[in-house]
mmCIF file of C-alpha atoms in Angstrom:
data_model
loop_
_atom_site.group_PDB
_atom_site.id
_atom_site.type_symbol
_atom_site.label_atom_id
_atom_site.label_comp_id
_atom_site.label_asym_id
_atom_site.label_seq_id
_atom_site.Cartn_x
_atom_site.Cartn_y
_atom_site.Cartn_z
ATOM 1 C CA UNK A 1 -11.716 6.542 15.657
ATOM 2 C CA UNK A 2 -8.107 7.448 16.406
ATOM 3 C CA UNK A 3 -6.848 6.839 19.638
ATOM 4 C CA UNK A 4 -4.284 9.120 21.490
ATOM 5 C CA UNK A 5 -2.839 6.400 22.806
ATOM 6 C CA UNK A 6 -1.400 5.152 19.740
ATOM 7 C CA UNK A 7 0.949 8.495 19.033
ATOM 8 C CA UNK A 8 2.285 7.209 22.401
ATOM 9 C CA UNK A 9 3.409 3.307 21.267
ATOM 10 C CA UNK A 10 6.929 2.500 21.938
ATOM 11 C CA UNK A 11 8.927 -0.402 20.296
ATOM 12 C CA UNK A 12 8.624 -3.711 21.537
ATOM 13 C CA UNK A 13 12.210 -4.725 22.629
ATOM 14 C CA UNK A 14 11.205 -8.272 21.421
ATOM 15 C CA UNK A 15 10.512 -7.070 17.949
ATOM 16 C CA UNK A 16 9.723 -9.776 15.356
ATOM 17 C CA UNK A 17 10.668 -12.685 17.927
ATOM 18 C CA UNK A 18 7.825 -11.493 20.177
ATOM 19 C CA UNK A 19 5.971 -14.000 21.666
ATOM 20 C CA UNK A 20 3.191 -12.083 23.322
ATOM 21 C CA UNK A 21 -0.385 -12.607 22.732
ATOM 22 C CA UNK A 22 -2.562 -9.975 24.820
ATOM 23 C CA UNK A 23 -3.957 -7.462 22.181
ATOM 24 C CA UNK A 24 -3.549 -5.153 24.792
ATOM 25 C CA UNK A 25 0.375 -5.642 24.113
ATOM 26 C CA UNK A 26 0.014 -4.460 20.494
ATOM 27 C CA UNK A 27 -2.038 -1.511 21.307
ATOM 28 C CA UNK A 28 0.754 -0.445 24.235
ATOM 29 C CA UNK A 29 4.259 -1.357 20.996
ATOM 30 C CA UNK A 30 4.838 -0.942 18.227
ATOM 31 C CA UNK A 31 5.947 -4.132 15.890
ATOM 32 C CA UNK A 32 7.068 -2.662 12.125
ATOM 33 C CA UNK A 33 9.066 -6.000 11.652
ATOM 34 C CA UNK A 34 5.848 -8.198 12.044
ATOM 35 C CA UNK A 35 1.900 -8.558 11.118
ATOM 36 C CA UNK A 36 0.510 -8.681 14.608
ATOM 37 C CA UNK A 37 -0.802 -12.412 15.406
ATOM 38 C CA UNK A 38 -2.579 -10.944 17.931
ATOM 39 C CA UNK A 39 -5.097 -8.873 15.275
ATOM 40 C CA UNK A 40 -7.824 -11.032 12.994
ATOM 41 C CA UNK A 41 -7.050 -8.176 10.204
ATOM 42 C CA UNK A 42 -4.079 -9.372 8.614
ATOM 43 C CA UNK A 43 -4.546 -9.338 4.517
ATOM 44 C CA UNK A 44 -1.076 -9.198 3.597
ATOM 45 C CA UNK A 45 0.717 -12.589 1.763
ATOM 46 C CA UNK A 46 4.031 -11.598 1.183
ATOM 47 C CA UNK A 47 7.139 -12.941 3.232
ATOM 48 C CA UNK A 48 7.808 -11.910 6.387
ATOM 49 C CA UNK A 49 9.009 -8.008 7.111
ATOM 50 C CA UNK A 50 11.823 -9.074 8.858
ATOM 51 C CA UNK A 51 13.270 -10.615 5.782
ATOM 52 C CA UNK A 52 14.398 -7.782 3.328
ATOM 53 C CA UNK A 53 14.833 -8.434 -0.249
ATOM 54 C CA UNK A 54 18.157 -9.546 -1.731
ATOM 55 C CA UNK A 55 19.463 -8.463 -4.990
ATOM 56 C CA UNK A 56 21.103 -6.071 -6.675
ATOM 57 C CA UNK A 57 17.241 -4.868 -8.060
ATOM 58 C CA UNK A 58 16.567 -2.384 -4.815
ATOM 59 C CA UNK A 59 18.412 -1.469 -1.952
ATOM 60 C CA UNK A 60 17.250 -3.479 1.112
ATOM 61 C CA UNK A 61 18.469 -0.793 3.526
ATOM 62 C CA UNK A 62 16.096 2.374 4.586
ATOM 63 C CA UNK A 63 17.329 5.022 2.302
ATOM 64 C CA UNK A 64 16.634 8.548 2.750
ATOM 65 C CA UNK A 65 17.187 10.775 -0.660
ATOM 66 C CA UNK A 66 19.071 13.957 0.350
ATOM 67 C CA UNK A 67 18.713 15.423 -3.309
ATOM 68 C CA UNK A 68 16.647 14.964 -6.486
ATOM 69 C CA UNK A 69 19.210 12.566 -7.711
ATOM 70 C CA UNK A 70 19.066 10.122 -5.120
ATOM 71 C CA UNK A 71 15.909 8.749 -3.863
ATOM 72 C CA UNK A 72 14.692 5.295 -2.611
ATOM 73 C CA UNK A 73 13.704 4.520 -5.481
ATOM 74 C CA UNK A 74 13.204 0.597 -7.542
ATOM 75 C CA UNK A 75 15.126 -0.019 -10.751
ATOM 76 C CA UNK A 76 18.989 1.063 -10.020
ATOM 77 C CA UNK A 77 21.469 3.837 -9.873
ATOM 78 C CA UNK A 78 21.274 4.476 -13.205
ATOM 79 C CA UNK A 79 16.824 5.166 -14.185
ATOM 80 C CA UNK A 80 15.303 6.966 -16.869
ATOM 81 C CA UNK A 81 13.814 9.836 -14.553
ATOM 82 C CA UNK A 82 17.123 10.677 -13.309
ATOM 83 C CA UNK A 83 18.618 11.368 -17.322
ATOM 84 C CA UNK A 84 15.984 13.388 -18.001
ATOM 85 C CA UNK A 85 16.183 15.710 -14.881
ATOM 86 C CA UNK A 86 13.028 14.701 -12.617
ATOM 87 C CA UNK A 87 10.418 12.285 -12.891
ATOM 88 C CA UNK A 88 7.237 12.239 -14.732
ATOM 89 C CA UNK A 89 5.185 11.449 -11.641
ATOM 90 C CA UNK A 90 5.891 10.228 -8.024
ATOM 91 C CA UNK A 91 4.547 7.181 -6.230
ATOM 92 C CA UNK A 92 4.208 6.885 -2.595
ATOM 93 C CA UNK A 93 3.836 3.040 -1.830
ATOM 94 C CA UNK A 94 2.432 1.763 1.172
ATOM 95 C CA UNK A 95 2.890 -1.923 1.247
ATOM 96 C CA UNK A 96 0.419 -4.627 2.787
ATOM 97 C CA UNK A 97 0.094 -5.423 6.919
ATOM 98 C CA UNK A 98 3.514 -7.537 6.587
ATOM 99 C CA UNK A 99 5.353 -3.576 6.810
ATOM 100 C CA UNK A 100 7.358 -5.071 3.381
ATOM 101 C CA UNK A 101 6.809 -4.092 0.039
ATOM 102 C CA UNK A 102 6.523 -7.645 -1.974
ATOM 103 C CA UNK A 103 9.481 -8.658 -3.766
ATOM 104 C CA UNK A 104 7.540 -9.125 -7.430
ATOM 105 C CA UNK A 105 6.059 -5.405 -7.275
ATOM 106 C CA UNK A 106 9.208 -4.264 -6.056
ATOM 107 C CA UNK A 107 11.665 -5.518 -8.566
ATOM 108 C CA UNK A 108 8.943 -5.925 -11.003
ATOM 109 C CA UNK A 109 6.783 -3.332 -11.268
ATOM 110 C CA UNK A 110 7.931 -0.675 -9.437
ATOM 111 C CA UNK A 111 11.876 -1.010 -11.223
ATOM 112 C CA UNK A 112 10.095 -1.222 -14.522
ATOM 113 C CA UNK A 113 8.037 1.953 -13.448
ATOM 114 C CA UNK A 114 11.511 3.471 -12.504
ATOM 115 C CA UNK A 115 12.830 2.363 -16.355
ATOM 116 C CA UNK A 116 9.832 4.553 -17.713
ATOM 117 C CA UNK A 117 10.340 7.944 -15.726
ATOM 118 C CA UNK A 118 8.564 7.685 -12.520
ATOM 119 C CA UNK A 119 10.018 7.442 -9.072
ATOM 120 C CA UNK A 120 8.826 4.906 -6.166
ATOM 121 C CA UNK A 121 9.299 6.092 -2.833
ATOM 122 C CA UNK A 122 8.030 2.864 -0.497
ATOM 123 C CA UNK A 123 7.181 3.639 2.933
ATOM 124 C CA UNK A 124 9.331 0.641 4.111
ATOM 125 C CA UNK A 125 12.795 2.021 2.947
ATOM 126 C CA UNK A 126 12.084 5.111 5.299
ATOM 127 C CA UNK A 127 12.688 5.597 8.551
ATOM 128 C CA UNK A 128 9.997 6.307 11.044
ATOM 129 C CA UNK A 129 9.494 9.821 13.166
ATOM 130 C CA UNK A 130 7.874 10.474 15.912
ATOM 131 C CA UNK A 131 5.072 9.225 16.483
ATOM 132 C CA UNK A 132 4.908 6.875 13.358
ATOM 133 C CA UNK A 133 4.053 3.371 13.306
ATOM 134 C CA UNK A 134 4.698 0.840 10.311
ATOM 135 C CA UNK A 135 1.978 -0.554 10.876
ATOM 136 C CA UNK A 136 -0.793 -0.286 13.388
ATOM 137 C CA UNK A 137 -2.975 -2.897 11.789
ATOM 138 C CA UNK A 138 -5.752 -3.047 14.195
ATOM 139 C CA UNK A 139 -6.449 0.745 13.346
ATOM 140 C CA UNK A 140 -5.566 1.435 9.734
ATOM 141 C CA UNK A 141 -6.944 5.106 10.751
ATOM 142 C CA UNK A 142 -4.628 5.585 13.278
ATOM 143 C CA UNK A 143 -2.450 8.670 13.493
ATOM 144 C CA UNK A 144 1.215 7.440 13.419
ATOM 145 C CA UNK A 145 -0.143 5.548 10.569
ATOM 146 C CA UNK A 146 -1.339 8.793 8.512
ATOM 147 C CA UNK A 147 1.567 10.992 9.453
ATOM 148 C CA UNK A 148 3.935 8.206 8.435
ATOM 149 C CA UNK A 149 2.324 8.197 5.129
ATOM 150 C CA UNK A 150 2.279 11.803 5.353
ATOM 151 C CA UNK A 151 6.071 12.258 6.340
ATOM 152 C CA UNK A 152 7.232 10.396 3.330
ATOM 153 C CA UNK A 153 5.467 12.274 0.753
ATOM 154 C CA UNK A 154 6.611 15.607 2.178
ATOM 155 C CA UNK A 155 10.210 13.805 2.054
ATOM 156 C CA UNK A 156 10.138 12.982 -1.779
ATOM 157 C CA UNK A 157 8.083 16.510 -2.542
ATOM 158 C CA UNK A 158 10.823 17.656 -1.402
ATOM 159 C CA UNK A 159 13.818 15.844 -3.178
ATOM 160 C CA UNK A 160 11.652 15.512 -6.241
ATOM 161 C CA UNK A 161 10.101 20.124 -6.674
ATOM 162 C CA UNK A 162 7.769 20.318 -9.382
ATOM 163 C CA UNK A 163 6.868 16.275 -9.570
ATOM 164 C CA UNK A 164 3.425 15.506 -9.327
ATOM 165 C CA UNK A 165 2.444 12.566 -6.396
ATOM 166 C CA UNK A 166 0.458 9.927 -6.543
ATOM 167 C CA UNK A 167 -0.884 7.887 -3.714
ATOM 168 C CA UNK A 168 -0.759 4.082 -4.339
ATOM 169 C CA UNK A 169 -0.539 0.936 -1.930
ATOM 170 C CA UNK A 170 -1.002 -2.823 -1.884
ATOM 171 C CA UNK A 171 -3.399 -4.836 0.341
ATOM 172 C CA UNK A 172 -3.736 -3.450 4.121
ATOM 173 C CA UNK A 173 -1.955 -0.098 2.676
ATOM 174 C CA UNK A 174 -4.571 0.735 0.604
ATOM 175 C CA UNK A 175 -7.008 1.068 3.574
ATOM 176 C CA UNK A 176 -4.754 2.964 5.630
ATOM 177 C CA UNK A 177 -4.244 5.244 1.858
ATOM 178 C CA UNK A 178 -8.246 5.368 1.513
ATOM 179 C CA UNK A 179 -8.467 6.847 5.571
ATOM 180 C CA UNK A 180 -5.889 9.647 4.819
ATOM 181 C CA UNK A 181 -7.791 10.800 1.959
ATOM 182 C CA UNK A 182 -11.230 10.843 3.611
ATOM 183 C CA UNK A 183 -9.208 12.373 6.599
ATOM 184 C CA UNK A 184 -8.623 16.040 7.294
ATOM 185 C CA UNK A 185 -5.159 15.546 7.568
ATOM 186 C CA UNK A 186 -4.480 14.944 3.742
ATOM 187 C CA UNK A 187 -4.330 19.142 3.981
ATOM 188 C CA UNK A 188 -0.984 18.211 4.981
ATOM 189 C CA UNK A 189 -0.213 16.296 2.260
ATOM 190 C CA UNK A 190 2.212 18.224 -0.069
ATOM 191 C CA UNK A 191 1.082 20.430 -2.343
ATOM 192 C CA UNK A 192 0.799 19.000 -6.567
ATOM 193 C CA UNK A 193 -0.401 15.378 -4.380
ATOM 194 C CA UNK A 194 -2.831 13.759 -6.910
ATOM 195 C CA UNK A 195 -6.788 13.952 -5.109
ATOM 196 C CA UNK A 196 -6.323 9.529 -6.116
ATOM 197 C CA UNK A 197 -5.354 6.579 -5.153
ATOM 198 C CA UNK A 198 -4.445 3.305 -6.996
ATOM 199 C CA UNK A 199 -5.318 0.076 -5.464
ATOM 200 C CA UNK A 200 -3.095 -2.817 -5.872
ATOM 201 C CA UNK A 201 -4.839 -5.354 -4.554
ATOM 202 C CA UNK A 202 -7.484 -4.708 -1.943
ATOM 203 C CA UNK A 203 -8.379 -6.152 0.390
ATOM 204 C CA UNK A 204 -12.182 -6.846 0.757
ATOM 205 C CA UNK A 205 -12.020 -9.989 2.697
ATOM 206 C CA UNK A 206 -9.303 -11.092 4.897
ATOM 207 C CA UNK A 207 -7.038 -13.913 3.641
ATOM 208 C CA UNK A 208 -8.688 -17.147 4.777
ATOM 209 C CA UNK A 209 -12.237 -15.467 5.229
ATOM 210 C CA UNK A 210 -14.084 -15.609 1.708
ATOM 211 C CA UNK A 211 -17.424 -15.985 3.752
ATOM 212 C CA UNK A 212 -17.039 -13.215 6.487
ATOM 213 C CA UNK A 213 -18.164 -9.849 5.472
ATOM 214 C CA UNK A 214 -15.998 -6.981 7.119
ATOM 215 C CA UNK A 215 -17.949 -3.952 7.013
ATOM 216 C CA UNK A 216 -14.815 -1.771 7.704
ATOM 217 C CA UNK A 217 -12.998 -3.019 4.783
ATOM 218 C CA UNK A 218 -15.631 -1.960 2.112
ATOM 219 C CA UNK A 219 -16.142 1.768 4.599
ATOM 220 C CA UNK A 220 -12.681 2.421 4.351
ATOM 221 C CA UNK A 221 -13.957 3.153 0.571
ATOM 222 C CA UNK A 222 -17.274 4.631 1.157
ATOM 223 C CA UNK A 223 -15.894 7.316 3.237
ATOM 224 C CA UNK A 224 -13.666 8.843 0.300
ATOM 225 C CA UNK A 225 -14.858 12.084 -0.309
ATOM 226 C CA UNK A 226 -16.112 13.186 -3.963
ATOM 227 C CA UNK A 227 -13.392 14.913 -5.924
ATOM 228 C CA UNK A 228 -11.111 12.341 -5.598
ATOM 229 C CA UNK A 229 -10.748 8.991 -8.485
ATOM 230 C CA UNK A 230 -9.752 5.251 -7.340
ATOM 231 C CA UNK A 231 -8.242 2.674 -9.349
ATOM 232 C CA UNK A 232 -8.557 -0.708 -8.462
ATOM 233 C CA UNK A 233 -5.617 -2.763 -9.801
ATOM 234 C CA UNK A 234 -7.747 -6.223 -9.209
ATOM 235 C CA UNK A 235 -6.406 -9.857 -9.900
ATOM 236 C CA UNK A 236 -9.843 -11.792 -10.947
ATOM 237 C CA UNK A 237 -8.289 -14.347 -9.108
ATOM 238 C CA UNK A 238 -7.374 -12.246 -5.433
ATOM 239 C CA UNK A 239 -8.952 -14.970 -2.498
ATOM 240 C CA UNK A 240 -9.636 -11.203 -1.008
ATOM 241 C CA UNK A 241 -12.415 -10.917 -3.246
ATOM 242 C CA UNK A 242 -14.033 -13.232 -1.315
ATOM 243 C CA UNK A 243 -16.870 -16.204 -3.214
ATOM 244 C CA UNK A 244 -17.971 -13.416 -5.763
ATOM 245 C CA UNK A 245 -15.098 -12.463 -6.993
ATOM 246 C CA UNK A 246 -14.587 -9.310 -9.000
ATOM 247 C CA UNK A 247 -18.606 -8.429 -8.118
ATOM 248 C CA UNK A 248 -18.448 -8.300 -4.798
ATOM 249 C CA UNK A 249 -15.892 -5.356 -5.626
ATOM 250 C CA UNK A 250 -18.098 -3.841 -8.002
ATOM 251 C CA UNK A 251 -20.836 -3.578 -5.373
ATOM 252 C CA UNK A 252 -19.329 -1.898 -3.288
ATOM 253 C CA UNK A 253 -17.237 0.457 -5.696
ATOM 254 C CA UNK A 254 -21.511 1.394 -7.158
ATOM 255 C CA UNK A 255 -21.583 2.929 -3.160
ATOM 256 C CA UNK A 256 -18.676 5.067 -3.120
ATOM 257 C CA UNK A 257 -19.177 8.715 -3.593
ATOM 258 C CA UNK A 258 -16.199 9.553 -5.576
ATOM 259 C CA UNK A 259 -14.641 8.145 -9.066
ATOM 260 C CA UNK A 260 -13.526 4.440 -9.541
ATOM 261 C CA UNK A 261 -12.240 2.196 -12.077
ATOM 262 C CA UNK A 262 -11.363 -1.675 -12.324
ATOM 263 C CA UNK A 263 -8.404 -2.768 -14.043
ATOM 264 C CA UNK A 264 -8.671 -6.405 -13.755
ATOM 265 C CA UNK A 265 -6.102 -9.047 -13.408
ATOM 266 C CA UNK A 266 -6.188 -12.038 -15.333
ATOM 267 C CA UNK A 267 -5.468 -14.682 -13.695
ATOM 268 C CA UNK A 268 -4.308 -12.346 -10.776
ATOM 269 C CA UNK A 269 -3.919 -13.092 -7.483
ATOM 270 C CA UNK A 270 -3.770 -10.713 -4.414
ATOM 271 C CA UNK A 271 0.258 -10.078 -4.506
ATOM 272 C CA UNK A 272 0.323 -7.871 -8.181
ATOM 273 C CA UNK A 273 1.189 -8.927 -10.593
ATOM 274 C CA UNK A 274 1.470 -12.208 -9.613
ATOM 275 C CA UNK A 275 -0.865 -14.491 -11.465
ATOM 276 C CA UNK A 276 -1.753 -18.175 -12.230
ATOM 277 C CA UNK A 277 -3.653 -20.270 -14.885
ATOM 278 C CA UNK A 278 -1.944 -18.195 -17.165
ATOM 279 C CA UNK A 279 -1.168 -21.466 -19.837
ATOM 280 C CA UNK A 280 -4.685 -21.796 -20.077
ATOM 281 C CA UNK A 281 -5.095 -18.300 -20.934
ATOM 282 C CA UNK A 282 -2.720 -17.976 -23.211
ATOM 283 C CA UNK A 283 -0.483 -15.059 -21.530
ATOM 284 C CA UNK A 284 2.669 -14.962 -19.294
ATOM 285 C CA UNK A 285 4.008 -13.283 -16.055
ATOM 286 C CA UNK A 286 5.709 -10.907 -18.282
ATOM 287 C CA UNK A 287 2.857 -9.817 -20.024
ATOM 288 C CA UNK A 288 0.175 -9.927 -16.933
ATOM 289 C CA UNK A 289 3.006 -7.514 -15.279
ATOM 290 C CA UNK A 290 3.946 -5.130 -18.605
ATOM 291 C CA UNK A 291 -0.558 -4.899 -17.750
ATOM 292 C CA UNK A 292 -0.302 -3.655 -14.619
ATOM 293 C CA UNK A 293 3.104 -1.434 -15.510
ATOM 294 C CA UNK A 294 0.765 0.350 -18.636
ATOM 295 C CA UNK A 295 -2.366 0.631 -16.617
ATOM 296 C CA UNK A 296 -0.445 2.002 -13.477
ATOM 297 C CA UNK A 297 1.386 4.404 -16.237
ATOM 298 C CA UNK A 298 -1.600 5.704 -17.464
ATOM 299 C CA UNK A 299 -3.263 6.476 -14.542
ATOM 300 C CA UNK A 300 -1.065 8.550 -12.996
ATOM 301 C CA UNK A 301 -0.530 10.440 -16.432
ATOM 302 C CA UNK A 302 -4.679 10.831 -16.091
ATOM 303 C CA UNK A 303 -4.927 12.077 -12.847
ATOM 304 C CA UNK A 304 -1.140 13.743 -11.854
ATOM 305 C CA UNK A 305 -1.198 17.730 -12.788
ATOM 306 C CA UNK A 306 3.200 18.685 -12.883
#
């Protein structure tokens, strides 16, 4: 359950050179340019927060869009939604437990995404409010981490009137995405917000932990109301799958009371699209990602109503 307590969390002046321990500190500050070592949760891979991604492929600084025109959005100045005067659909990204979006889906997936019409707004590139926390990963139900979710998709309904939104997230962001929707504050979600939610990645078992069987991480799930669909973007190869791979999934997906789908992965591991094997499979990194770019595509042209 939500505490009150964490609406009240304050930065740590350390930030990502803290060298506290006491899980008590990480309840009491907030750390958005860190996992917390202090938590036994952490399923995110990528590099750390603190490092933002360099390139001319995305902007690396929080940008907040002001008009239809100008979003934080992957794939240049210069995308496909923009020409044709509003995107076909747009994403709300919440990345993994790191707080930072992984530099293959950003530049890969989501600028390719971009190239095809639809607009990425990733929580990381905004700023936070009041009260919002990027992330609380001991309590993926928490409220600053809802209303932060919350916040940004009422920012890019805004700059983007008439575009459908779609939910999506990678690793830990996918459980704190699965909470708001079983929540009763996705009422405030903006209105023409897809009842869905694609998983990239999720995380059933922590990194590290293909033995130990979290029963939060497969509730997270359960508790999604009917009426809404999930789609699991899956590498057959994500260590988060834990020893059974792609069944242990599948079990728990047969419990949940609303729609699913799998979209496996080959050779996929728990950063999408990033895969390996792939010689012996015959494929390549371009082709496992165009996969997840079409599947992604046609999802949200499924379940998004303009």
């Amino acid at each position: 359950q939500d505490c009150p307590f964490f609406m009240r969390a304050q930065m740590c002046k350390y930030g990502k050179d803290c060298y506290r321990k006491n899980p008590q500190h990480f309840l009491e500050f907030s750390h958005p340019s860190m996992v917390d070592d202090a938590a036994t949760d952490d399923d995110e891979e990528s590099a750390p927060p603190a490092k933002k991604p360099k390139g001319s492929a995305a902007p690396a600084a929080p940008a907040v869009p002001t008009a239809p025109a100008a979003p934080a959005a992957s794939g240049g100045a210069a995308s496909s939604s923009a020409a044709t005067g509003g995107p076909k659909a747009v994403l709300i990204f919440a990345p993994g437990a790191g707080g930072t979006t992984a530099k293959d889906m950003r530049a890969n997936v989501h600028g390719e995404l971009d190239r095809r019409g639809m607009r990425v707004y990733r929580l990381d590139d905004e700023p936070l409010g009041t009260g919002e926390t990027r992330w609380n990963i001991a309590a993926p139900s928490s409220a600053g981490n809802l209303d932060h979710v919350i916040a940004v998709a009422n920012r890019a309904a805004a700059a983007n009137p008439g575009a459908p939104l779609l939910l999506c997230g990678a690793s830990f962001g996918n459980r704190v995405l699965a909470e708001l929707l079983a929540s009763p504050k996705k009422e405030l979600l903006p209105k023409g917000t897809a009842s869905a939610l694609l998983c990239c990645g999720y995380p059933l078992y922590a990194i590290g932990k293909p033995d130990v069987s979290d029963p939060k991480r497969a509730n997270h799930l359960k508790r999604i109301p009917p009426g809404n669909t999930v789609a699991f973007v899956q590498g057959d190869q994500d260590e988060c799958n834990g020893r059974r791979g792609l069944d242990a999934l599948r079990d728990v997906m047969a419990a949940m009371a609303c729609d699913h789908e799998l979209h496996p992965v080959p050779g996929g591991e728990h950063t999408v699209p990033k895969a390996k094997g792939l010689k012996a499979l015959g494929l390549t990194q371009t082709q496992v990602t165009t996969q997840v770019c079409d599947t992604i595509e046609a999802f949200a042209s499924r379940v998004c109503r303009g």
